[in-house]
Amino acid sequence: MSCSKIFSGDLTELTYEVIKYFQNDLSTLHSCILVNRLWCRLAIPLLWENPFSIHTGNYNFIEIYLHSLNDDFKINKYKIINKSSHSNILFNYPRFLKYLNTNEFIFSVDKWYKLVTSTTNSEDIVTDLKKLTDICVSLFKIFIENEVNLHTLEIEISSYQTCFSIIFDELILKNTNFIHNIRNLNLYYVYNYKENSVIKNRISQMINLQQNLKKILISDRFSLYRSLLLSKDYNCSNTLNTIIFYCVDFKGINNLKTVFEQLNVLESIHIFYCYSLNNSFTQQIIDLTKPFKLKSLFTNEISQIESFQLLLQKSGEYLENFGDEPSSSNQQILELITKYCKNIKFLDFHGTERQNSYQIINLIENIKQNLNYLSFNIIYDIYDTEIRCTNSIILQILGQALPSKLEYLCLNIFQIKVNDFEVFLRNSMGTFIKKLLIYNSHGQRILPLIKTYIMKKKRVKYLAINESLRLSFSDNVKELISLEDEVNEFKLYNIEVQSYSGLLINSCDYVKEIN
């Protein structure tokens, strides 16, 4: 009965919740548009929330945006808009925009402009940049005039520096209503952009305008945003609950205690491959009177193990996401994580040493009641027998350590042997894996085993396999999704084969999507 009411147009709120479930499934959302008027009205806003980040190669949506311009001389003189081609626009599409990345925005406009004008690299670069900037400015004016209510803004400084500066100075900072309700702010840094006090002041000014900011990501290899959170005018002390530090160098920052003490509702801190996590950093954390809720820690080389241990003693009970790059201190790090961190849900392991294999299995056993996402990545080296030994050990003992259910398992392993892989599959028979990814580089053919132990037992929902079976890096990698007959065979068992890159989870993206 409820199902029939949904399709007939009743229970609008319930229908919206059903459609929202497919928020990231574009093909399904397009199908929803065709069901009836209600479904169309509910699906269209989801499709237009973040169009600039959808990399399909189709940029026609930009022309639909520009069609709403009344008389913009700068754009009309370029004669790039065909008014008759979109004469029957049914929705106010700009109003649906919720997410915007400045670099992806300019990049998309640039791609669209070159497609509609057949512009090549041999064109006048200066003239081309002027036209690109005019189009971007016009689009932003459309968003501002339509009172777009952004939820996520990503400031990414890229090669489009001139265009970015004009948009930022003349439009974003001068139209505070456009950004007043931002909940998620991501600040990225690109290598070819020199540290600049003007840029720092612009971004600091924008942060100080925020009244509802919930989450901020700071990416900084050259200390560009080092002092932002230390501003006396900072307005988010009673709203900000999540901070993500990505590649930040904490060297010389001595005011962390002041920063964290003034954030009254801070619930989680995430650290991705940051630098200078040393005694100075740790001591500031230990001195906090508030809990330091470190939810994610993805590390490079840890040079001061004693300092790392003190950090885990302070925050280990909160840690939910952990990843470690190969280093000389891997063994000690894993032992400390096993000792202090019982609530890990997301584990990303990189390593080659045999003794680390046993320690990582001990860690999995210790956290299996919470573990939901697991990734193994072993560095490739044809001539390194230690790596091959590590792979064999992992596959032989991993299966029996897994929990009964995993949301995600990624095995990126060098030279998989059929015998080792069969042991893994047998030992893990009691585990259901929603998303299984396997990258089998220069190993033996494992697809027959997958069919026997995975497909016929219906033990996964989504599957992605990459295989390169010869000892030559020049060989093309074969993806299971490219084999039509095999894909159809898996489909008979309700298993959806997807591309490896499409199913792969980036740890930072995973954390960014956590509410």
Short mmCIF file of C-alpha atoms in Angstrom, two decimals:
data_model
loop_
_atom_site.label_atom_id
_atom_site.label_comp_id
_atom_site.label_asym_id
_atom_site.label_seq_id
_atom_site.Cartn_x
_atom_site.Cartn_y
_atom_site.Cartn_z
CA MET A 1 0.00 0.00 0.00
CA SER A 2 2.75 2.46 0.97
CA CYS A 3 4.65 1.64 -2.21
CA SER A 4 1.58 2.35 -4.37
CA LYS A 5 1.05 5.67 -2.57
CA ILE A 6 4.65 6.68 -3.26
CA PHE A 7 4.27 6.02 -6.99
CA SER A 8 0.85 7.66 -7.15
CA GLY A 9 2.23 10.88 -5.63
CA ASP A 10 1.05 10.59 -2.02
CA LEU A 11 3.34 10.79 1.01
CA THR A 12 5.59 13.48 -0.46
CA GLU A 13 8.07 13.48 2.42
CA LEU A 14 8.49 9.71 2.25
CA THR A 15 8.93 9.89 -1.51
CA TYR A 16 11.65 12.51 -1.12
CA GLU A 17 13.52 10.33 1.39
CA VAL A 18 13.43 7.44 -1.09
CA ILE A 19 14.73 9.60 -3.95
CA LYS A 20 17.36 11.24 -1.74
CA TYR A 21 18.82 7.78 -1.14
CA PHE A 22 19.96 7.89 -4.80
CA GLN A 23 21.60 11.31 -4.39
CA ASN A 24 24.92 10.12 -5.87
CA ASP A 25 23.40 7.76 -8.44
CA LEU A 26 22.89 9.99 -11.47
CA SER A 27 21.38 7.37 -13.79
CA THR A 28 18.74 6.45 -11.19
CA LEU A 29 17.92 10.11 -10.57
CA HIS A 30 17.45 10.65 -14.29
CA SER A 31 15.06 7.68 -14.30
CA CYS A 32 13.14 9.20 -11.36
CA ILE A 33 12.45 12.30 -13.45
CA LEU A 34 10.39 10.17 -15.85
CA VAL A 35 8.11 8.58 -13.23
CA ASN A 36 5.67 11.47 -12.73
CA ARG A 37 5.59 15.20 -12.00
CA LEU A 38 6.14 14.81 -8.26
CA TRP A 39 9.16 12.57 -8.69
CA CYS A 40 10.54 14.96 -11.29
CA ARG A 41 10.08 17.92 -8.96
CA LEU A 42 11.89 16.07 -6.16
CA ALA A 43 14.73 14.62 -8.27
CA ILE A 44 15.71 17.72 -10.26
CA PRO A 45 17.09 19.66 -7.25
CA LEU A 46 19.30 16.69 -6.33
CA LEU A 47 20.69 16.54 -9.85
CA TRP A 48 21.51 20.26 -9.80
CA GLU A 49 23.02 20.52 -6.30
CA ASN A 50 26.61 20.05 -7.46
CA PRO A 51 26.81 19.96 -11.28
CA PHE A 52 30.36 21.36 -11.55
CA SER A 53 31.85 18.36 -9.75
CA ILE A 54 30.20 15.77 -12.00
CA HIS A 55 32.82 14.79 -14.56
CA THR A 56 30.77 13.32 -17.39
CA GLY A 57 32.24 15.45 -20.18
CA ASN A 58 28.86 17.08 -20.73
CA TYR A 59 28.88 20.79 -19.86
CA ASN A 60 25.58 21.81 -21.47
CA PHE A 61 24.16 22.69 -18.07
CA ILE A 62 26.26 25.88 -18.17
CA GLU A 63 24.33 27.11 -21.20
CA ILE A 64 21.08 26.42 -19.34
CA TYR A 65 22.34 28.62 -16.51
CA LEU A 66 23.36 31.39 -18.91
CA HIS A 67 19.98 31.26 -20.65
CA SER A 68 18.47 33.01 -17.62
CA LEU A 69 20.57 36.12 -18.30
CA ASN A 70 18.45 38.99 -19.46
CA ASP A 71 20.79 41.32 -21.34
CA ASP A 72 24.43 40.83 -20.48
CA PHE A 73 26.41 42.74 -23.07
CA LYS A 74 29.68 41.08 -22.17
CA ILE A 75 28.26 37.62 -22.86
CA ASN A 76 25.98 38.48 -25.77
CA LYS A 77 28.80 40.04 -27.77
CA TYR A 78 30.61 36.69 -27.80
CA LYS A 79 27.57 35.08 -29.52
CA ILE A 80 27.99 31.80 -27.68
CA ILE A 81 24.44 31.33 -26.36
CA ASN A 82 21.68 29.95 -28.54
CA LYS A 83 18.56 31.41 -26.91
CA SER A 84 16.20 29.21 -28.92
CA SER A 85 17.85 25.93 -27.87
CA HIS A 86 16.56 26.20 -24.28
CA SER A 87 13.41 28.24 -24.73
CA ASN A 88 11.27 25.97 -22.56
CA ILE A 89 13.17 25.86 -19.26
CA LEU A 90 10.91 24.43 -16.56
CA PHE A 91 12.87 25.09 -13.35
CA ASN A 92 14.93 27.81 -11.73
CA TYR A 93 18.05 25.65 -11.83
CA PRO A 94 20.49 28.13 -10.21
CA ARG A 95 18.45 28.07 -6.98
CA PHE A 96 19.29 24.38 -6.50
CA LEU A 97 23.07 24.92 -6.20
CA LYS A 98 24.36 23.74 -2.79
CA TYR A 99 27.99 22.77 -3.40
CA LEU A 100 30.65 24.77 -5.22
CA ASN A 101 34.37 24.23 -5.76
CA THR A 102 35.97 27.36 -7.23
CA ASN A 103 38.51 25.45 -9.33
CA GLU A 104 35.98 22.94 -10.69
CA PHE A 105 33.60 25.81 -11.45
CA ILE A 106 36.15 27.72 -13.56
CA PHE A 107 37.46 24.51 -15.14
CA SER A 108 33.94 23.48 -16.23
CA VAL A 109 33.22 26.88 -17.74
CA ASP A 110 36.57 26.77 -19.54
CA LYS A 111 35.80 23.32 -21.00
CA TRP A 112 32.32 24.39 -22.08
CA TYR A 113 33.59 27.59 -23.70
CA LYS A 114 36.24 25.74 -25.68
CA LEU A 115 33.71 23.16 -26.83
CA VAL A 116 31.13 25.67 -28.08
CA THR A 117 33.72 27.90 -29.76
CA SER A 118 36.09 25.16 -30.94
CA THR A 119 38.91 27.07 -29.22
CA THR A 120 42.33 25.45 -29.32
CA ASN A 121 45.53 26.08 -27.43
CA SER A 122 46.82 28.17 -30.32
CA GLU A 123 44.19 30.85 -29.71
CA ASP A 124 45.07 34.21 -28.15
CA ILE A 125 45.51 33.22 -24.49
CA VAL A 126 44.92 36.73 -23.14
CA THR A 127 41.68 37.20 -25.08
CA ASP A 128 40.57 33.71 -24.15
CA LEU A 129 41.15 34.37 -20.45
CA LYS A 130 39.20 37.63 -20.64
CA LYS A 131 36.21 35.85 -22.17
CA LEU A 132 36.43 33.03 -19.62
CA THR A 133 36.47 35.54 -16.77
CA ASP A 134 33.46 37.41 -18.18
CA ILE A 135 31.46 34.19 -18.44
CA CYS A 136 32.39 33.10 -14.91
CA VAL A 137 31.46 36.51 -13.51
CA SER A 138 28.10 36.39 -15.30
CA LEU A 139 27.38 32.95 -13.89
CA PHE A 140 28.19 34.09 -10.37
CA LYS A 141 25.89 37.06 -10.80
CA ILE A 142 23.14 34.61 -11.74
CA PHE A 143 23.74 32.65 -8.55
CA ILE A 144 23.74 35.79 -6.44
CA GLU A 145 20.60 37.23 -8.06
CA ASN A 146 18.79 33.94 -7.50
CA GLU A 147 19.76 33.96 -3.83
CA VAL A 148 21.60 30.66 -3.96
CA ASN A 149 21.97 29.15 -0.50
CA LEU A 150 25.34 27.36 -0.52
CA HIS A 151 25.96 24.64 2.05
CA THR A 152 29.50 23.69 0.95
CA LEU A 153 32.14 25.99 -0.50
CA GLU A 154 35.57 24.74 -1.55
CA ILE A 155 38.16 27.45 -2.11
CA GLU A 156 40.80 25.91 -4.36
CA ILE A 157 43.47 28.23 -5.72
CA SER A 158 44.57 26.92 -9.09
CA SER A 159 46.07 27.95 -12.41
CA TYR A 160 43.03 30.20 -13.02
CA GLN A 161 44.42 32.76 -10.58
CA THR A 162 43.20 35.95 -12.30
CA CYS A 163 39.69 34.63 -12.75
CA PHE A 164 39.62 33.33 -9.17
CA SER A 165 40.75 36.69 -7.74
CA ILE A 166 38.04 38.64 -9.57
CA ILE A 167 35.30 36.25 -8.51
CA PHE A 168 36.51 36.19 -4.93
CA ASP A 169 37.06 39.94 -4.50
CA GLU A 170 34.22 41.38 -6.56
CA LEU A 171 31.50 38.81 -5.99
CA ILE A 172 31.98 36.45 -3.05
CA LEU A 173 33.30 38.93 -0.48
CA LYS A 174 30.95 41.73 -1.57
CA ASN A 175 27.83 39.55 -1.46
CA THR A 176 27.81 38.09 2.02
CA ASN A 177 24.32 36.61 1.60
CA PHE A 178 25.79 34.25 -0.96
CA ILE A 179 27.99 32.60 1.66
CA HIS A 180 26.27 33.43 4.95
CA ASN A 181 24.83 29.95 5.48
CA ILE A 182 27.86 27.84 4.57
CA ARG A 183 28.14 24.79 6.79
CA ASN A 184 31.18 23.17 5.21
CA LEU A 185 34.21 25.20 4.15
CA ASN A 186 37.18 23.48 2.47
CA LEU A 187 40.37 25.45 1.94
CA TYR A 188 42.77 23.84 -0.51
CA TYR A 189 46.23 24.88 -1.58
CA VAL A 190 47.82 24.17 -4.96
CA TYR A 191 51.60 23.91 -5.30
CA ASN A 192 52.11 26.43 -8.09
CA TYR A 193 50.54 29.27 -6.13
CA LYS A 194 53.05 31.21 -4.02
CA GLU A 195 52.24 32.12 -0.44
CA ASN A 196 50.48 35.43 -0.50
CA SER A 197 49.32 37.64 2.38
CA VAL A 198 46.57 39.12 0.19
CA ILE A 199 45.03 35.68 -0.41
CA LYS A 200 45.39 34.89 3.29
CA ASN A 201 43.56 38.09 4.22
CA ARG A 202 40.79 37.41 1.71
CA ILE A 203 40.13 33.94 3.05
CA SER A 204 40.42 35.07 6.66
CA GLN A 205 37.87 37.79 5.92
CA MET A 206 35.49 35.22 4.46
CA ILE A 207 35.84 32.93 7.48
CA ASN A 208 35.08 35.79 9.82
CA LEU A 209 31.82 36.40 7.97
CA GLN A 210 30.51 32.94 8.84
CA GLN A 211 27.82 32.46 11.45
CA ASN A 212 26.74 28.85 10.84
CA LEU A 213 29.97 27.07 9.94
CA LYS A 214 29.93 23.44 11.09
CA LYS A 215 32.96 21.91 9.36
CA ILE A 216 36.21 23.32 8.01
CA LEU A 217 39.01 21.61 6.06
CA ILE A 218 42.40 23.32 6.04
CA SER A 219 44.97 22.15 3.52
CA ASP A 220 48.35 23.82 3.83
CA ARG A 221 51.79 22.72 2.70
CA PHE A 222 53.29 26.20 2.93
CA SER A 223 51.60 27.69 6.00
CA LEU A 224 49.19 29.87 3.99
CA TYR A 225 46.30 29.37 6.44
CA ARG A 226 48.40 28.94 9.58
CA SER A 227 46.91 31.85 11.52
CA LEU A 228 43.29 31.70 10.39
CA LEU A 229 41.92 29.93 13.45
CA LEU A 230 43.83 32.27 15.73
CA SER A 231 41.98 35.38 14.63
CA LYS A 232 40.41 37.42 17.42
CA ASP A 233 37.43 38.05 15.14
CA TYR A 234 36.69 34.38 14.70
CA ASN A 235 32.90 33.95 14.87
CA CYS A 236 32.43 30.18 14.87
CA SER A 237 33.24 29.29 18.46
CA ASN A 238 29.64 28.18 19.08
CA THR A 239 28.96 26.46 15.73
CA LEU A 240 32.12 24.72 14.49
CA ASN A 241 32.07 21.02 15.40
CA THR A 242 34.54 19.47 12.92
CA ILE A 243 38.07 20.43 11.82
CA ILE A 244 40.03 18.52 9.16
CA PHE A 245 43.76 19.24 8.85
CA TYR A 246 45.20 18.02 5.54
CA CYS A 247 48.99 18.23 4.95
CA VAL A 248 49.31 21.02 7.51
CA ASP A 249 52.73 21.73 9.00
CA PHE A 250 52.26 22.41 12.71
CA LYS A 251 55.84 23.58 13.16
CA GLY A 252 55.95 26.94 14.88
CA ILE A 253 52.25 26.97 15.79
CA ASN A 254 52.21 27.51 19.55
CA ASN A 255 48.61 28.63 20.05
CA LEU A 256 46.76 25.34 19.52
CA LYS A 257 45.62 25.23 23.12
CA THR A 258 44.04 28.68 22.72
CA VAL A 259 42.34 27.65 19.48
CA PHE A 260 40.79 24.44 20.76
CA GLU A 261 39.78 25.87 24.13
CA GLN A 262 37.70 28.61 22.49
CA LEU A 263 35.74 26.18 20.28
CA ASN A 264 32.79 25.35 22.51
CA VAL A 265 31.03 22.65 20.45
CA LEU A 266 34.00 20.98 18.75
CA GLU A 267 33.22 17.26 18.39
CA SER A 268 35.88 15.86 16.08
CA ILE A 269 39.38 16.57 14.76
CA HIS A 270 40.80 14.78 11.73
CA ILE A 271 44.52 14.81 10.83
CA PHE A 272 45.66 13.66 7.38
CA TYR A 273 49.38 13.33 6.63
CA CYS A 274 50.37 16.42 8.59
CA TYR A 275 53.86 17.43 9.62
CA SER A 276 55.59 18.20 12.92
CA LEU A 277 53.39 16.01 15.10
CA ASN A 278 56.17 16.21 17.66
CA ASN A 279 56.65 17.01 21.33
CA SER A 280 55.58 20.65 20.89
CA PHE A 281 52.32 19.67 19.19
CA THR A 282 51.57 16.88 21.66
CA GLN A 283 52.30 18.97 24.73
CA GLN A 284 49.78 21.59 23.63
CA ILE A 285 47.16 18.85 23.22
CA ILE A 286 47.94 17.32 26.62
CA ASP A 287 47.55 20.73 28.27
CA LEU A 288 43.96 21.07 27.05
CA THR A 289 41.33 21.10 29.75
CA LYS A 290 38.82 19.76 27.21
CA PRO A 291 38.88 16.34 25.56
CA PHE A 292 40.79 16.29 22.25
CA LYS A 293 38.42 14.20 20.13
CA LEU A 294 40.85 12.97 17.46
CA LYS A 295 38.57 10.91 15.16
CA SER A 296 40.98 10.41 12.21
CA LEU A 297 44.75 10.01 12.06
CA PHE A 298 46.57 9.24 8.82
CA THR A 299 50.30 9.52 9.34
CA ASN A 300 53.58 9.94 7.50
CA GLU A 301 56.81 9.03 9.27
CA ILE A 302 56.49 9.37 13.05
CA SER A 303 59.89 10.49 14.33
CA GLN A 304 59.05 10.74 18.04
CA ILE A 305 57.32 7.57 19.19
CA GLU A 306 57.12 8.73 22.81
CA SER A 307 55.23 11.85 21.70
CA PHE A 308 52.93 9.71 19.55
CA GLN A 309 52.18 7.49 22.54
CA LEU A 310 51.24 10.51 24.66
CA LEU A 311 48.87 11.68 21.92
CA LEU A 312 47.15 8.28 21.85
CA GLN A 313 46.90 8.21 25.64
CA LYS A 314 45.04 11.52 25.42
CA SER A 315 42.84 10.75 22.39
CA GLY A 316 43.07 7.05 21.48
CA GLU A 317 39.60 6.22 22.76
CA TYR A 318 38.08 8.62 20.20
CA LEU A 319 40.04 7.39 17.15
CA GLU A 320 37.78 5.89 14.46
CA ASN A 321 39.82 6.21 11.25
CA PHE A 322 43.49 5.27 10.96
CA GLY A 323 46.04 4.90 8.17
CA ASP A 324 49.81 4.60 8.16
CA GLU A 325 52.36 4.96 5.36
CA PRO A 326 55.31 2.51 5.27
CA SER A 327 58.05 3.67 7.65
CA SER A 328 60.78 2.40 9.93
CA SER A 329 58.48 2.81 12.93
CA ASN A 330 55.49 0.88 11.56
CA GLN A 331 55.80 -1.93 14.10
CA GLN A 332 55.81 0.40 17.12
CA ILE A 333 52.97 2.51 15.72
CA LEU A 334 50.76 -0.52 15.16
CA GLU A 335 51.48 -1.80 18.67
CA LEU A 336 50.43 1.54 20.17
CA ILE A 337 47.28 1.74 18.04
CA THR A 338 46.36 -1.80 19.14
CA LYS A 339 46.90 -0.85 22.78
CA TYR A 340 45.08 2.47 22.92
CA CYS A 341 42.51 2.49 20.09
CA LYS A 342 39.58 0.08 20.39
CA ASN A 343 36.98 1.92 18.30
CA ILE A 344 38.51 2.02 14.81
CA LYS A 345 35.98 1.73 11.98
CA PHE A 346 38.16 2.66 9.00
CA LEU A 347 41.63 1.05 8.70
CA ASP A 348 43.99 1.77 5.81
CA PHE A 349 47.16 -0.35 5.97
CA HIS A 350 50.29 0.28 3.87
CA GLY A 351 53.30 -1.92 4.44
CA THR A 352 55.78 -4.52 3.27
CA GLU A 353 57.50 -5.94 6.34
CA ARG A 354 56.59 -9.44 7.47
CA GLN A 355 56.39 -8.69 11.19
CA ASN A 356 53.92 -5.87 10.49
CA SER A 357 51.59 -8.40 8.87
CA TYR A 358 51.13 -10.24 12.17
CA GLN A 359 50.73 -6.98 14.08
CA ILE A 360 48.06 -5.68 11.68
CA ILE A 361 46.12 -8.95 12.10
CA ASN A 362 46.33 -8.50 15.88
CA LEU A 363 44.96 -5.00 15.45
CA ILE A 364 42.07 -6.24 13.28
CA GLU A 365 41.22 -8.88 15.87
CA ASN A 366 41.24 -6.17 18.54
CA ILE A 367 38.85 -3.83 16.70
CA LYS A 368 36.71 -6.26 14.70
CA GLN A 369 33.56 -5.42 16.68
CA ASN A 370 33.67 -1.89 15.18
CA LEU A 371 35.66 -2.35 11.96
CA ASN A 372 33.64 -1.53 8.85
CA TYR A 373 36.14 -0.33 6.23
CA LEU A 374 39.44 -2.14 5.59
CA SER A 375 42.09 -1.46 2.95
CA PHE A 376 45.40 -3.25 2.30
CA ASN A 377 47.97 -1.64 0.01
CA ILE A 378 51.30 -3.38 -0.59
CA ILE A 379 54.02 -1.54 -2.55
CA TYR A 380 54.95 -3.17 -5.85
CA ASP A 381 58.45 -4.50 -6.40
CA ILE A 382 58.95 -7.49 -8.67
CA TYR A 383 62.36 -8.28 -7.21
CA ASP A 384 61.52 -7.95 -3.51
CA THR A 385 60.90 -11.38 -2.01
CA GLU A 386 59.96 -9.76 1.33
CA ILE A 387 56.88 -8.21 -0.30
CA ARG A 388 55.79 -11.53 -1.79
CA CYS A 389 56.22 -13.14 1.64
CA THR A 390 54.14 -10.38 3.24
CA ASN A 391 51.33 -10.90 0.72
CA SER A 392 51.23 -14.65 1.35
CA ILE A 393 51.10 -14.16 5.11
CA ILE A 394 48.33 -11.57 4.91
CA LEU A 395 46.15 -13.70 2.65
CA GLN A 396 46.68 -16.84 4.74
CA ILE A 397 45.74 -15.29 8.07
CA LEU A 398 43.47 -12.34 7.19
CA GLY A 399 40.30 -14.27 6.43
CA GLN A 400 39.84 -15.70 9.91
CA ALA A 401 40.37 -12.26 11.51
CA LEU A 402 37.61 -10.46 9.60
CA PRO A 403 34.30 -9.51 11.26
CA SER A 404 31.06 -11.07 10.06
CA LYS A 405 30.18 -8.00 8.00
CA LEU A 406 32.22 -5.35 6.22
CA GLU A 407 31.00 -2.32 4.34
CA TYR A 408 34.23 -2.15 2.33
CA LEU A 409 37.30 -4.33 1.71
CA CYS A 410 40.08 -3.32 -0.67
CA LEU A 411 42.96 -5.70 -1.41
CA ASN A 412 45.64 -3.95 -3.45
CA ILE A 413 48.19 -6.75 -3.42
CA PHE A 414 51.24 -7.60 -5.51
CA GLN A 415 51.51 -11.09 -7.09
CA ILE A 416 48.54 -12.91 -5.59
CA LYS A 417 49.03 -16.68 -5.58
CA VAL A 418 45.99 -18.87 -6.20
CA ASN A 419 46.70 -21.12 -3.21
CA ASP A 420 47.04 -18.18 -0.80
CA PHE A 421 43.92 -16.51 -2.16
CA GLU A 422 41.86 -19.69 -1.82
CA VAL A 423 42.92 -19.95 1.83
CA PHE A 424 41.73 -16.37 2.35
CA LEU A 425 38.38 -17.06 0.68
CA ARG A 426 37.78 -20.21 2.70
CA ASN A 427 38.69 -18.57 5.99
CA SER A 428 36.42 -15.60 5.30
CA MET A 429 33.34 -17.60 4.34
CA GLY A 430 31.46 -16.16 7.31
CA THR A 431 31.99 -12.54 6.19
CA PHE A 432 29.60 -10.57 3.97
CA ILE A 433 31.32 -7.70 2.15
CA LYS A 434 29.16 -4.99 0.64
CA LYS A 435 31.95 -3.52 -1.54
CA LEU A 436 34.89 -5.73 -2.52
CA LEU A 437 37.80 -4.35 -4.54
CA ILE A 438 40.81 -6.41 -5.66
CA TYR A 439 43.86 -5.10 -7.49
CA ASN A 440 45.88 -8.19 -8.49
CA SER A 441 49.14 -6.89 -9.94
CA HIS A 442 51.23 -9.48 -11.80
CA GLY A 443 49.67 -12.37 -9.94
CA GLN A 444 47.87 -15.56 -10.88
CA ARG A 445 44.34 -15.64 -12.26
CA ILE A 446 41.85 -15.45 -9.38
CA LEU A 447 38.52 -14.96 -11.19
CA PRO A 448 37.54 -18.69 -11.09
CA LEU A 449 37.99 -18.63 -7.31
CA ILE A 450 35.93 -15.44 -7.05
CA LYS A 451 33.08 -17.16 -8.87
CA THR A 452 33.24 -20.24 -6.63
CA TYR A 453 33.62 -18.59 -3.23
CA ILE A 454 32.10 -15.14 -3.78
CA MET A 455 29.66 -15.11 -6.69
CA LYS A 456 27.87 -18.42 -6.06
CA LYS A 457 27.69 -17.75 -2.33
CA LYS A 458 26.36 -14.21 -2.94
CA ARG A 459 28.85 -12.77 -0.45
CA VAL A 460 29.18 -9.28 -1.94
CA LYS A 461 26.89 -6.62 -3.36
CA TYR A 462 29.41 -4.58 -5.40
CA LEU A 463 32.58 -5.96 -6.96
CA ALA A 464 35.57 -4.44 -8.76
CA ILE A 465 38.62 -6.39 -9.97
CA ASN A 466 41.75 -5.18 -11.75
CA GLU A 467 44.18 -7.81 -12.98
CA SER A 468 47.56 -7.57 -14.67
CA LEU A 469 48.81 -11.13 -14.93
CA ARG A 470 52.27 -10.80 -16.49
CA LEU A 471 55.54 -9.60 -15.05
CA SER A 472 55.67 -6.52 -17.22
CA PHE A 473 54.50 -3.06 -16.27
CA SER A 474 53.81 -2.33 -19.94
CA ASP A 475 50.87 -4.74 -19.99
CA ASN A 476 47.40 -3.28 -20.03
CA VAL A 477 45.40 -3.82 -16.87
CA LYS A 478 42.21 -5.81 -17.41
CA GLU A 479 39.14 -4.73 -15.48
CA LEU A 480 36.32 -7.14 -14.78
CA ILE A 481 33.80 -4.48 -15.76
CA SER A 482 35.19 -4.56 -19.33
CA LEU A 483 34.16 -8.24 -19.73
CA GLU A 484 30.50 -8.07 -20.70
CA ASP A 485 29.72 -11.78 -20.40
CA GLU A 486 31.31 -11.97 -16.97
CA VAL A 487 29.46 -8.87 -15.79
CA ASN A 488 26.15 -10.40 -16.87
CA GLU A 489 26.99 -13.66 -15.10
CA PHE A 490 27.60 -11.83 -11.82
CA LYS A 491 24.38 -9.91 -12.35
CA LEU A 492 22.46 -13.22 -12.23
CA TYR A 493 23.60 -13.52 -8.61
CA ASN A 494 22.57 -9.91 -7.79
CA ILE A 495 26.19 -8.76 -7.75
CA GLU A 496 26.90 -5.44 -9.48
CA VAL A 497 30.30 -5.16 -11.11
CA GLN A 498 31.73 -1.64 -11.08
CA SER A 499 34.95 0.07 -12.10
CA TYR A 500 37.82 -0.07 -9.61
CA SER A 501 38.28 3.70 -9.53
CA GLY A 502 34.54 4.24 -9.16
CA LEU A 503 34.29 1.95 -6.13
CA LEU A 504 37.56 3.03 -4.49
CA ILE A 505 37.17 5.12 -1.34
CA ASN A 506 39.59 7.95 -0.69
CA SER A 507 40.08 8.28 3.06
CA CYS A 508 39.88 12.07 3.10
CA ASP A 509 36.73 12.10 0.94
CA TYR A 510 35.23 9.53 3.28
CA VAL A 511 35.80 11.76 6.29
CA LYS A 512 34.56 14.87 4.47
CA GLU A 513 31.21 13.15 3.86
CA ILE A 514 30.70 12.23 7.51
CA ASN A 515 27.95 14.37 8.99
#
